[in-house]
Short mmCIF file of C-alpha atoms in Angstrom, two decimals:
data_model
loop_
_atom_site.label_atom_id
_atom_site.label_comp_id
_atom_site.label_asym_id
_atom_site.label_seq_id
_atom_site.Cartn_x
_atom_site.Cartn_y
_atom_site.Cartn_z
CA MET A 1 -40.56 -78.25 -17.96
CA THR A 2 -43.06 -78.21 -15.10
CA HIS A 3 -41.99 -78.78 -11.62
CA GLU A 4 -44.71 -80.34 -9.34
CA THR A 5 -45.39 -79.40 -5.99
CA GLN A 6 -47.05 -81.65 -3.38
CA VAL A 7 -49.91 -79.38 -2.20
CA ASP A 8 -53.63 -80.23 -2.75
CA GLN A 9 -54.43 -79.25 -6.27
CA SER A 10 -58.15 -78.71 -7.43
CA PRO A 11 -59.50 -77.03 -10.45
CA ASP A 12 -60.16 -73.13 -10.17
CA PRO A 13 -63.92 -72.70 -9.36
CA ASP A 14 -64.03 -70.37 -12.54
CA GLY A 15 -62.29 -72.90 -14.79
CA LYS A 16 -59.54 -70.64 -15.53
CA GLY A 17 -56.46 -72.47 -13.88
CA LEU A 18 -55.07 -74.43 -11.00
CA ARG A 19 -56.25 -73.93 -7.45
CA LEU A 20 -53.59 -75.04 -5.01
CA TRP A 21 -55.92 -75.04 -2.01
CA SER A 22 -59.61 -75.30 -2.20
CA TYR A 23 -62.21 -74.59 0.58
CA ASP A 24 -62.83 -78.22 1.26
CA ALA A 25 -59.07 -78.94 1.69
CA LEU A 26 -59.15 -77.12 5.00
CA SER A 27 -60.95 -78.29 8.22
CA PRO A 28 -63.33 -75.94 9.92
CA THR A 29 -60.64 -75.24 12.58
CA LEU A 30 -57.92 -74.39 10.02
CA ARG A 31 -60.35 -72.26 8.04
CA GLY A 32 -60.91 -70.25 11.28
CA GLU A 33 -57.23 -69.81 11.79
CA LEU A 34 -56.79 -68.72 8.18
CA TYR A 35 -59.58 -66.23 8.59
CA GLY A 36 -57.91 -64.72 11.65
CA TRP A 37 -54.51 -64.54 10.05
CA THR A 38 -55.95 -62.94 6.83
CA MET A 39 -57.95 -60.37 9.00
CA LEU A 40 -54.62 -59.52 10.94
CA ALA A 41 -52.65 -59.17 7.75
CA LEU A 42 -55.34 -56.89 6.03
CA GLY A 43 -56.07 -54.88 9.19
CA SER A 44 -52.28 -53.98 9.98
CA LEU A 45 -51.82 -53.18 6.40
CA ALA A 46 -54.96 -50.97 6.39
CA ILE A 47 -53.87 -49.13 9.37
CA ALA A 48 -50.21 -48.92 8.13
CA GLY A 49 -51.46 -47.44 4.90
CA ALA A 50 -53.43 -44.64 6.60
CA LEU A 51 -50.36 -43.87 8.60
CA ALA A 52 -48.07 -43.91 5.57
CA LEU A 53 -50.32 -41.27 3.98
CA LEU A 54 -50.13 -39.10 7.06
CA LEU A 55 -46.31 -39.53 7.07
CA VAL A 56 -46.02 -38.35 3.48
CA LEU A 57 -47.96 -35.19 4.32
CA ALA A 58 -45.87 -34.63 7.47
CA ARG A 59 -42.71 -34.55 5.34
CA LEU A 60 -44.10 -32.12 2.75
CA PRO A 61 -43.74 -28.55 3.75
CA PRO A 62 -47.04 -27.35 2.05
CA THR A 63 -49.08 -30.03 3.95
CA GLN A 64 -47.51 -30.76 7.25
CA ASN A 65 -49.21 -28.09 9.04
CA LEU A 66 -52.59 -29.30 7.99
CA LEU A 67 -52.33 -32.54 10.08
CA PRO A 68 -54.63 -32.66 13.23
CA TRP A 69 -51.65 -33.28 15.45
CA SER A 70 -48.22 -31.42 15.64
CA TRP A 71 -46.33 -32.96 12.90
CA GLN A 72 -43.05 -32.68 15.02
CA SER A 73 -44.44 -35.09 17.44
CA PHE A 74 -46.48 -37.24 15.29
CA PHE A 75 -43.73 -37.97 12.62
CA TYR A 76 -41.61 -40.20 14.93
CA THR A 77 -44.49 -41.88 16.80
CA GLY A 78 -46.45 -42.45 13.63
CA LEU A 79 -43.29 -43.70 11.98
CA VAL A 80 -42.81 -46.35 14.78
CA ALA A 81 -46.34 -47.57 14.40
CA HIS A 82 -46.29 -47.46 10.49
CA VAL A 83 -43.13 -49.57 10.30
CA ILE A 84 -44.06 -52.18 13.01
CA LEU A 85 -47.42 -52.76 11.34
CA SER A 86 -46.32 -52.72 7.69
CA PHE A 87 -42.88 -54.40 8.08
CA VAL A 88 -43.25 -56.76 10.90
CA VAL A 89 -46.99 -57.67 11.74
CA TRP A 90 -48.06 -57.74 8.15
CA PHE A 91 -45.14 -59.88 7.12
CA LEU A 92 -45.54 -62.16 10.07
CA ALA A 93 -49.23 -62.62 9.37
CA ILE A 94 -48.32 -63.99 5.97
CA LEU A 95 -46.07 -66.60 7.65
CA GLY A 96 -49.10 -67.40 9.74
CA ILE A 97 -51.27 -67.77 6.61
CA LEU A 98 -48.94 -69.96 4.82
CA ALA A 99 -48.23 -72.00 7.99
CA VAL A 100 -51.99 -72.86 8.22
CA LEU A 101 -52.40 -73.62 4.38
CA VAL A 102 -49.30 -76.08 4.26
CA VAL A 103 -50.23 -77.97 7.36
CA SER A 104 -53.71 -78.82 5.82
CA GLY A 105 -54.29 -82.44 4.77
CA LYS A 106 -56.59 -85.49 4.85
CA GLU A 107 -55.31 -86.48 8.38
CA PRO A 108 -55.35 -84.07 11.36
CA ALA A 109 -52.09 -82.44 12.06
CA ARG A 110 -50.07 -82.99 15.31
CA TRP A 111 -50.37 -80.21 17.92
CA ASN A 112 -53.39 -78.69 16.33
CA GLY A 113 -54.18 -77.05 19.63
CA LEU A 114 -51.32 -74.48 19.06
CA GLY A 115 -53.33 -72.87 16.11
CA MET A 116 -56.03 -70.70 17.50
CA PRO A 117 -54.08 -69.57 20.52
CA GLY A 118 -51.44 -68.14 18.11
CA VAL A 119 -54.15 -66.28 16.20
CA PHE A 120 -55.49 -64.73 19.30
CA ALA A 121 -52.18 -63.86 20.87
CA ALA A 122 -51.04 -62.23 17.72
CA ILE A 123 -54.24 -60.12 17.29
CA LEU A 124 -54.22 -59.05 21.01
CA GLY A 125 -50.48 -58.19 20.73
CA SER A 126 -50.99 -56.06 17.53
CA ALA A 127 -53.75 -54.11 19.46
CA LEU A 128 -51.39 -53.51 22.27
CA LEU A 129 -48.62 -52.39 19.91
CA LEU A 130 -51.11 -49.33 18.72
CA THR A 131 -52.19 -48.45 22.10
CA PRO A 132 -49.33 -46.12 22.99
CA THR A 133 -49.66 -44.38 19.58
CA PHE A 134 -53.28 -43.52 20.38
CA LEU A 135 -52.42 -42.41 23.82
CA ASN A 136 -49.77 -40.19 22.35
CA ASP A 137 -47.58 -41.80 24.90
CA GLY A 138 -44.09 -43.42 24.79
CA GLU A 139 -40.67 -42.35 23.58
CA PRO A 140 -39.93 -43.55 20.01
CA SER A 141 -36.70 -45.58 19.60
CA LEU A 142 -35.98 -45.59 15.85
CA ASN A 143 -33.62 -48.53 15.82
CA ASN A 144 -33.24 -50.76 12.87
CA TYR A 145 -35.81 -53.49 11.88
CA VAL A 146 -37.95 -53.43 14.92
CA PRO A 147 -38.66 -49.88 15.97
CA ILE A 148 -39.96 -49.36 19.51
CA LEU A 149 -42.22 -47.08 21.45
CA VAL A 150 -40.87 -47.22 25.08
CA HIS A 151 -44.00 -48.19 26.84
CA PRO A 152 -44.88 -51.38 28.72
CA LEU A 153 -48.01 -52.06 26.56
CA TYR A 154 -45.81 -51.89 23.48
CA TYR A 155 -43.22 -54.47 24.79
CA ILE A 156 -46.03 -56.70 25.93
CA GLY A 157 -47.73 -56.44 22.53
CA LEU A 158 -44.55 -57.31 20.80
CA GLY A 159 -44.07 -60.40 22.81
CA LEU A 160 -47.66 -61.59 22.13
CA VAL A 161 -47.04 -61.07 18.39
CA GLY A 162 -43.88 -63.13 18.56
CA LEU A 163 -45.40 -65.91 20.47
CA GLY A 164 -48.51 -65.91 18.41
CA VAL A 165 -46.64 -66.45 15.16
CA ALA A 166 -44.13 -69.07 16.75
CA LEU A 167 -47.17 -71.35 17.77
CA PRO A 168 -48.42 -72.33 14.10
CA THR A 169 -44.73 -72.45 12.97
CA ILE A 170 -43.89 -74.91 15.79
CA ARG A 171 -46.86 -77.01 14.73
CA LEU A 172 -45.74 -77.04 11.29
CA LEU A 173 -42.30 -78.08 12.03
CA GLY A 174 -43.73 -80.78 14.25
CA ASN A 175 -45.40 -82.44 11.08
CA PRO A 176 -42.39 -83.28 9.10
CA LYS A 177 -44.18 -85.75 6.90
CA ARG A 178 -46.13 -82.95 5.29
CA LEU A 179 -43.05 -81.04 4.11
CA LYS A 180 -42.19 -83.03 1.15
CA GLY A 181 -43.06 -80.45 -1.56
CA ALA A 182 -41.27 -77.21 -2.61
CA ILE A 183 -43.94 -74.93 -1.12
CA GLU A 184 -44.40 -76.94 2.17
CA PHE A 185 -40.48 -77.24 2.60
CA GLY A 186 -39.99 -73.52 1.87
CA VAL A 187 -42.54 -72.25 4.46
CA ALA A 188 -40.93 -74.80 7.05
CA MET A 189 -37.56 -73.38 6.40
CA THR A 190 -38.84 -69.80 6.66
CA GLY A 191 -40.43 -70.74 9.93
CA ALA A 192 -37.17 -72.13 11.16
CA CYS A 193 -35.52 -68.86 10.31
CA TYR A 194 -38.34 -66.93 12.37
CA LEU A 195 -37.51 -69.19 15.44
CA ILE A 196 -33.76 -68.53 15.00
CA ALA A 197 -34.64 -64.77 14.98
CA LEU A 198 -36.38 -65.10 18.32
CA ILE A 199 -33.56 -67.05 19.74
CA CYS A 200 -31.12 -64.24 18.55
CA ILE A 201 -33.31 -61.61 20.20
CA GLY A 202 -33.45 -63.59 23.44
CA LEU A 203 -29.66 -64.06 23.41
CA ALA A 204 -28.99 -60.49 22.97
CA TRP A 205 -31.34 -59.43 25.73
CA SER A 206 -29.52 -61.87 28.11
CA ARG A 207 -26.04 -60.87 27.24
CA LEU A 208 -26.41 -57.07 27.20
CA PRO A 209 -25.02 -55.29 30.47
CA SER A 210 -27.60 -53.34 32.67
CA GLY A 211 -27.54 -49.54 32.79
CA LEU A 212 -27.53 -48.98 28.96
CA ASP A 213 -29.63 -46.05 27.69
CA ILE A 214 -32.89 -47.11 26.25
CA GLN A 215 -31.97 -46.32 22.59
CA THR A 216 -28.85 -48.44 22.65
CA LEU A 217 -30.61 -51.29 24.43
CA ASN A 218 -33.38 -51.51 21.84
CA GLU A 219 -30.84 -51.21 19.06
CA ARG A 220 -28.62 -53.96 20.19
CA VAL A 221 -31.50 -56.33 21.34
CA PHE A 222 -33.13 -56.15 17.97
CA TRP A 223 -29.98 -55.94 15.85
CA GLY A 224 -29.22 -59.61 15.36
CA GLY A 225 -32.67 -60.79 15.36
CA GLY A 226 -33.81 -58.00 12.94
CA HIS A 227 -31.10 -59.16 10.45
CA ILE A 228 -32.34 -62.74 10.75
CA LEU A 229 -36.05 -61.46 10.16
CA GLN A 230 -34.65 -60.21 6.74
CA PHE A 231 -34.12 -63.94 5.91
CA VAL A 232 -37.68 -64.68 6.92
CA ASN A 233 -39.05 -61.96 4.79
CA THR A 234 -37.09 -63.10 1.77
CA GLY A 235 -38.18 -66.80 2.32
CA LEU A 236 -41.80 -65.58 2.56
CA MET A 237 -41.28 -63.76 -0.78
CA LEU A 238 -39.70 -66.64 -2.60
CA VAL A 239 -42.41 -68.98 -1.37
CA ALA A 240 -45.05 -66.45 -2.60
CA TRP A 241 -43.24 -66.38 -6.14
CA VAL A 242 -43.42 -70.09 -6.27
CA VAL A 243 -47.21 -70.10 -5.23
CA LEU A 244 -47.98 -67.50 -7.86
CA ALA A 245 -46.10 -69.22 -10.66
CA LYS A 246 -47.54 -72.53 -9.79
CA GLN A 247 -51.15 -71.43 -9.48
CA GLY A 248 -51.05 -68.92 -12.21
CA LEU A 249 -48.90 -70.50 -14.91
CA GLY A 250 -49.04 -74.19 -13.84
CA GLU A 251 -45.19 -74.25 -13.29
CA THR A 252 -42.71 -73.36 -10.62
CA PRO A 253 -39.71 -71.29 -11.41
CA VAL A 254 -37.02 -73.74 -10.50
CA SER A 255 -36.88 -77.42 -9.60
CA LEU A 256 -37.76 -78.83 -6.22
CA THR A 257 -34.14 -79.70 -5.43
CA VAL A 258 -32.82 -76.15 -6.46
CA PHE A 259 -35.42 -74.68 -4.32
CA ARG A 260 -34.83 -76.92 -1.39
CA VAL A 261 -31.19 -76.04 -1.46
CA CYS A 262 -31.96 -72.26 -1.65
CA MET A 263 -34.29 -72.28 1.33
CA ALA A 264 -31.88 -74.69 3.43
CA SER A 265 -29.01 -72.26 2.79
CA MET A 266 -30.97 -69.43 4.40
CA VAL A 267 -31.56 -71.57 7.53
CA ALA A 268 -27.83 -72.36 7.48
CA PHE A 269 -26.80 -68.64 7.41
CA SER A 270 -29.37 -67.78 10.06
CA LEU A 271 -27.93 -70.19 12.39
CA SER A 272 -24.64 -68.46 12.16
CA GLY A 273 -26.43 -65.56 13.83
CA VAL A 274 -26.80 -67.74 16.93
CA ALA A 275 -22.99 -68.41 16.91
CA PHE A 276 -22.13 -64.78 16.72
CA TYR A 277 -23.38 -64.36 20.24
CA ALA A 278 -20.93 -66.87 21.47
CA LEU A 279 -18.13 -65.51 19.50
CA TYR A 280 -18.58 -61.71 20.06
CA ASP A 281 -19.85 -59.26 22.65
CA ALA A 282 -23.29 -58.20 21.79
CA LEU A 283 -22.16 -54.45 22.02
CA SER A 284 -18.91 -55.03 19.94
CA LEU A 285 -18.35 -53.57 16.55
CA GLU A 286 -17.44 -57.00 15.50
CA SER A 287 -20.92 -58.39 16.20
CA ARG A 288 -22.46 -55.63 14.47
CA LEU A 289 -20.38 -56.06 11.21
CA ALA A 290 -20.86 -60.00 11.57
CA PHE A 291 -24.58 -59.56 11.09
CA THR A 292 -24.11 -56.96 8.37
CA ASP A 293 -21.86 -59.32 6.43
CA LEU A 294 -24.44 -62.29 7.09
CA LEU A 295 -26.91 -60.25 4.84
CA TRP A 296 -24.46 -59.38 2.06
CA TYR A 297 -23.19 -63.02 1.78
CA GLY A 298 -26.32 -65.14 2.71
CA LEU A 299 -29.16 -63.37 1.30
CA PRO A 300 -28.58 -62.34 -2.45
CA LEU A 301 -28.18 -65.89 -4.02
CA PRO A 302 -31.60 -67.40 -3.19
CA PRO A 303 -33.78 -64.63 -4.66
CA LEU A 304 -31.25 -64.42 -7.58
CA VAL A 305 -31.61 -68.15 -8.55
CA VAL A 306 -35.44 -68.26 -8.04
CA GLY A 307 -35.65 -64.74 -9.59
CA LEU A 308 -33.86 -65.89 -12.70
CA GLY A 309 -36.00 -68.84 -12.95
CA ALA A 310 -39.12 -66.72 -12.68
CA VAL A 311 -37.81 -64.23 -15.24
CA ALA A 312 -37.39 -66.97 -17.79
CA LEU A 313 -40.80 -68.49 -16.92
CA LEU A 314 -42.51 -65.07 -17.47
CA ALA A 315 -40.53 -64.37 -20.59
CA ARG A 316 -41.81 -67.70 -22.02
CA ARG A 317 -45.29 -67.05 -20.76
CA ARG A 318 -45.58 -63.28 -21.18
CA ALA A 319 -48.89 -63.42 -22.79
CA ASP A 320 -50.30 -64.91 -19.67
CA ILE A 321 -49.41 -61.83 -17.62
CA ALA A 322 -52.36 -59.66 -18.65
CA ARG A 323 -54.69 -62.62 -18.18
CA SER A 324 -53.51 -64.12 -14.87
CA PRO A 325 -53.64 -61.97 -11.78
CA GLU A 326 -51.04 -64.27 -10.23
CA ALA A 327 -48.60 -63.80 -13.15
CA LEU A 328 -49.13 -59.96 -13.03
CA GLY A 329 -48.43 -59.92 -9.26
CA LEU A 330 -45.32 -62.03 -9.77
CA ALA A 331 -44.06 -59.64 -12.60
CA LEU A 332 -44.54 -56.34 -10.59
CA SER A 333 -43.21 -57.97 -7.42
CA MET A 334 -40.17 -58.89 -9.20
CA LEU A 335 -39.68 -55.38 -11.05
CA VAL A 336 -40.03 -53.48 -7.81
CA PHE A 337 -37.80 -55.89 -5.62
CA LEU A 338 -35.13 -55.68 -8.46
CA ALA A 339 -35.12 -51.93 -8.38
CA GLY A 340 -34.62 -51.88 -4.68
CA GLY A 341 -31.77 -54.46 -5.00
CA LEU A 342 -30.02 -52.25 -7.55
CA MET A 343 -30.32 -49.21 -5.43
CA GLY A 344 -28.72 -51.10 -2.70
CA PHE A 345 -25.39 -50.81 -4.44
CA PHE A 346 -25.34 -47.16 -4.50
CA LEU A 347 -26.05 -46.37 -0.90
CA GLY A 348 -24.85 -43.22 1.15
CA PRO A 349 -23.68 -43.12 4.82
CA SER A 350 -26.94 -41.66 6.16
CA ASP A 351 -29.19 -40.11 3.49
CA ALA A 352 -32.52 -41.01 1.94
CA ARG A 353 -30.95 -43.52 -0.51
CA THR A 354 -31.12 -46.09 2.27
CA PRO A 355 -34.86 -45.96 2.93
CA ALA A 356 -35.40 -45.85 -0.82
CA HIS A 357 -33.61 -49.03 -1.23
CA TYR A 358 -35.54 -50.90 1.44
CA HIS A 359 -39.03 -49.27 0.61
CA SER A 360 -38.37 -50.65 -2.95
CA SER A 361 -37.32 -53.94 -1.87
CA ILE A 362 -40.13 -54.28 0.52
CA GLY A 363 -42.66 -53.02 -1.88
CA GLY A 364 -41.69 -56.01 -4.16
CA VAL A 365 -42.38 -58.36 -1.33
CA ASN A 366 -45.64 -56.57 -0.49
CA LEU A 367 -46.77 -57.05 -4.06
CA ALA A 368 -46.22 -60.70 -3.75
CA PHE A 369 -48.09 -60.85 -0.60
CA MET A 370 -50.99 -58.73 -2.04
CA ALA A 371 -51.36 -61.41 -4.82
CA LEU A 372 -51.03 -64.32 -2.52
CA ILE A 373 -53.85 -63.06 -0.58
CA VAL A 374 -56.24 -62.20 -3.31
CA THR A 375 -55.57 -65.25 -5.31
CA VAL A 376 -54.79 -67.85 -2.83
CA ALA A 377 -56.14 -67.11 0.85
CA LEU A 378 -59.41 -65.60 -0.02
CA PRO A 379 -60.24 -68.46 -2.38
CA ALA A 380 -59.32 -71.02 0.16
CA LEU A 381 -61.82 -69.24 2.51
CA GLY A 382 -64.58 -69.49 -0.28
CA ARG A 383 -64.29 -66.10 -1.39
CA ALA A 384 -63.01 -66.89 -4.99
CA THR A 385 -64.71 -64.41 -7.20
CA ILE A 386 -62.06 -62.06 -8.79
CA ASN A 387 -62.60 -58.90 -10.63
CA ARG A 388 -59.50 -59.08 -12.85
CA ARG A 389 -59.63 -55.44 -13.80
CA SER A 390 -59.82 -54.12 -10.28
CA VAL A 391 -57.13 -56.36 -9.02
CA ALA A 392 -54.88 -55.13 -11.91
CA MET A 393 -55.58 -51.57 -10.98
CA GLN A 394 -54.60 -52.26 -7.33
CA PHE A 395 -51.30 -54.06 -8.47
CA HIS A 396 -50.34 -51.52 -10.95
CA GLY A 397 -51.23 -48.58 -8.67
CA TYR A 398 -49.00 -49.93 -5.62
CA GLY A 399 -46.37 -51.34 -7.72
CA TRP A 400 -45.58 -48.20 -9.96
CA GLY A 401 -46.39 -45.75 -7.11
CA GLN A 402 -43.96 -47.56 -4.79
CA LEU A 403 -41.27 -47.44 -7.69
CA VAL A 404 -41.82 -43.69 -8.31
CA PHE A 405 -41.80 -43.05 -4.46
CA SER A 406 -38.51 -44.87 -4.19
CA VAL A 407 -36.78 -43.22 -7.17
CA GLY A 408 -37.79 -39.88 -5.84
CA MET A 409 -36.45 -40.74 -2.50
CA PHE A 410 -33.33 -42.05 -3.92
CA VAL A 411 -32.53 -39.07 -6.06
CA ALA A 412 -33.25 -36.76 -3.01
CA GLY A 413 -30.70 -38.85 -0.98
CA ALA A 414 -28.16 -38.64 -3.66
CA ALA A 415 -28.49 -34.86 -3.71
CA GLY A 416 -27.98 -34.76 0.01
CA VAL A 417 -31.47 -35.04 1.75
CA PRO A 418 -30.88 -36.96 5.16
CA ARG A 419 -33.02 -39.96 6.24
CA LYS A 420 -35.46 -39.90 9.33
CA THR A 421 -35.99 -36.05 9.29
CA MET A 422 -38.83 -33.84 8.43
CA GLY A 423 -39.48 -30.11 7.68
CA ALA A 424 -37.73 -28.22 4.85
CA ALA A 425 -34.91 -27.03 6.95
CA ALA A 426 -33.99 -30.25 8.59
CA GLN A 427 -34.19 -32.04 5.28
CA GLY A 428 -32.11 -29.32 3.53
CA LEU A 429 -34.43 -28.60 0.66
CA ASP A 430 -32.32 -25.69 -0.74
CA SER A 431 -31.97 -26.73 -4.50
CA VAL A 432 -34.48 -27.31 -7.29
CA LEU A 433 -33.23 -30.89 -7.62
CA LYS A 434 -34.09 -31.79 -3.91
CA LYS A 435 -37.44 -30.08 -4.15
CA VAL A 436 -38.43 -31.87 -7.37
CA ALA A 437 -37.25 -35.26 -6.02
CA MET A 438 -39.24 -34.81 -2.91
CA GLY A 439 -42.26 -33.73 -5.03
CA VAL A 440 -41.75 -37.01 -7.28
CA TYR A 441 -41.37 -38.93 -3.82
CA GLY A 442 -44.91 -37.53 -2.50
CA LEU A 443 -46.48 -38.14 -5.93
CA GLY A 444 -45.33 -41.80 -5.85
CA GLY A 445 -46.14 -42.19 -2.19
CA ALA A 446 -49.71 -41.00 -2.69
CA LEU A 447 -50.18 -43.32 -5.73
CA ALA A 448 -48.73 -46.34 -3.76
CA VAL A 449 -51.04 -45.57 -0.86
CA ILE A 450 -54.10 -45.44 -3.23
CA GLY A 451 -53.17 -48.61 -4.75
CA GLY A 452 -52.81 -50.26 -1.27
CA VAL A 453 -56.16 -48.79 0.04
CA LEU A 454 -57.91 -50.08 -2.99
CA PHE A 455 -56.30 -53.55 -2.34
CA VAL A 456 -57.28 -53.52 1.29
CA ILE A 457 -60.81 -52.52 0.70
CA TYR A 458 -61.23 -54.96 -2.18
CA ALA A 459 -59.83 -57.90 0.06
CA LEU A 460 -61.85 -56.89 3.30
CA ARG A 461 -64.96 -56.78 1.18
CA ARG A 462 -64.39 -60.42 0.04
CA LEU A 463 -63.44 -61.43 3.46
CA PHE A 464 -66.55 -60.12 5.27
CA ALA A 465 -68.88 -61.63 2.41
CA ARG A 466 -70.52 -64.79 2.88
CA LYS A 467 -68.85 -67.73 1.35
CA ASP A 468 -68.81 -67.54 -2.44
CA ALA A 469 -71.40 -64.69 -2.30
CA VAL A 470 -69.06 -61.76 -3.71
CA HIS A 471 -70.26 -60.56 -7.08
CA ASP A 472 -68.47 -57.85 -9.23
#
């Protein structure tokens, strides 16, 4: 059974399938916004990928002393920069991309003036986030979800990124008549979760007492909002799955009603986070546990429901996986995400199994977004030519590399290697199992970085080319 969406649909320029958004469906202003968000997404991922390779080298004793900086100081500042670009800016840029696409239509959208200022604010903010790293300045604060370099420029940059993404989100929610289809509704609900996350960060900031040490302050400010951002990330992934299935296979994994219920449930759970600040002290253990439980009870069901529908669809249309880059991206995204979810049931107190779990889960999200950019965003900008073999290599390299990377880290963590450490002594690499696991971790990390770099180069090449002028 095919479940229809309400987005503009036109034939693929290559005659190979359904194109959800065409170049002509976007006004020149919206195309400018889409170009800006796509550039921010690819730029943040490119820099994060380079940093990831350096971080892998910094954790491996044979190579850590070959870095141009002292690996002891670089590891933590580089880790903050890598995480903020690859797990925050990259994801939020995808929200910007989708917010532009779904607001397109034959009539001008309300509050169109919010679009370009949002793009400029997010790009400027991202540049400011990196400035302390290049200056080798700022104290790293490795708190959960939104790590910080304690520096005024970093905080200003973070605020500008947050504001920049909020503006197109507000515009989208201000055009409710355009939210009838599954994709439009899903993006709107994800945007609502994002605004709730900002509210939670603001509430935490206003309710914390003065005089806290900077590490505790940062951890508690972003603890609640960081948890709500996981609903945002999950919502973006689910929308990407639906888009890839619809465009690549002509069907959506679940019905419109089921998808609406899944997305609305995530908004309902996110709103609980606002209530927690009224019920509990922001420094209390009760507040901390409440947000932890929020993810356990509110987050698993929507991806499970949509994922099962996608698995059934892919199983029925498995012959199309090799032919359709959208279907391949969807299948690999689900595989890597599922592996991360399974690892989440076997976490240790403070070892490398925890980053293995979230790296695999986030790797699955990344694959969905990579496919979304190559097959949806770039064609909507008039860069529709696709070298399917090259795209498949990128997806396979990143997907399988991320899986091997995470499995190696998980095994190392199960053997006792702690998280957020570097150096043979600090990591306790005193057994063959630990050393082999870290070797597998390094191999997978390198493969994932290569796949990611190939994707970024490929996508940037198309983005910089003239409209419909890229040839493979």
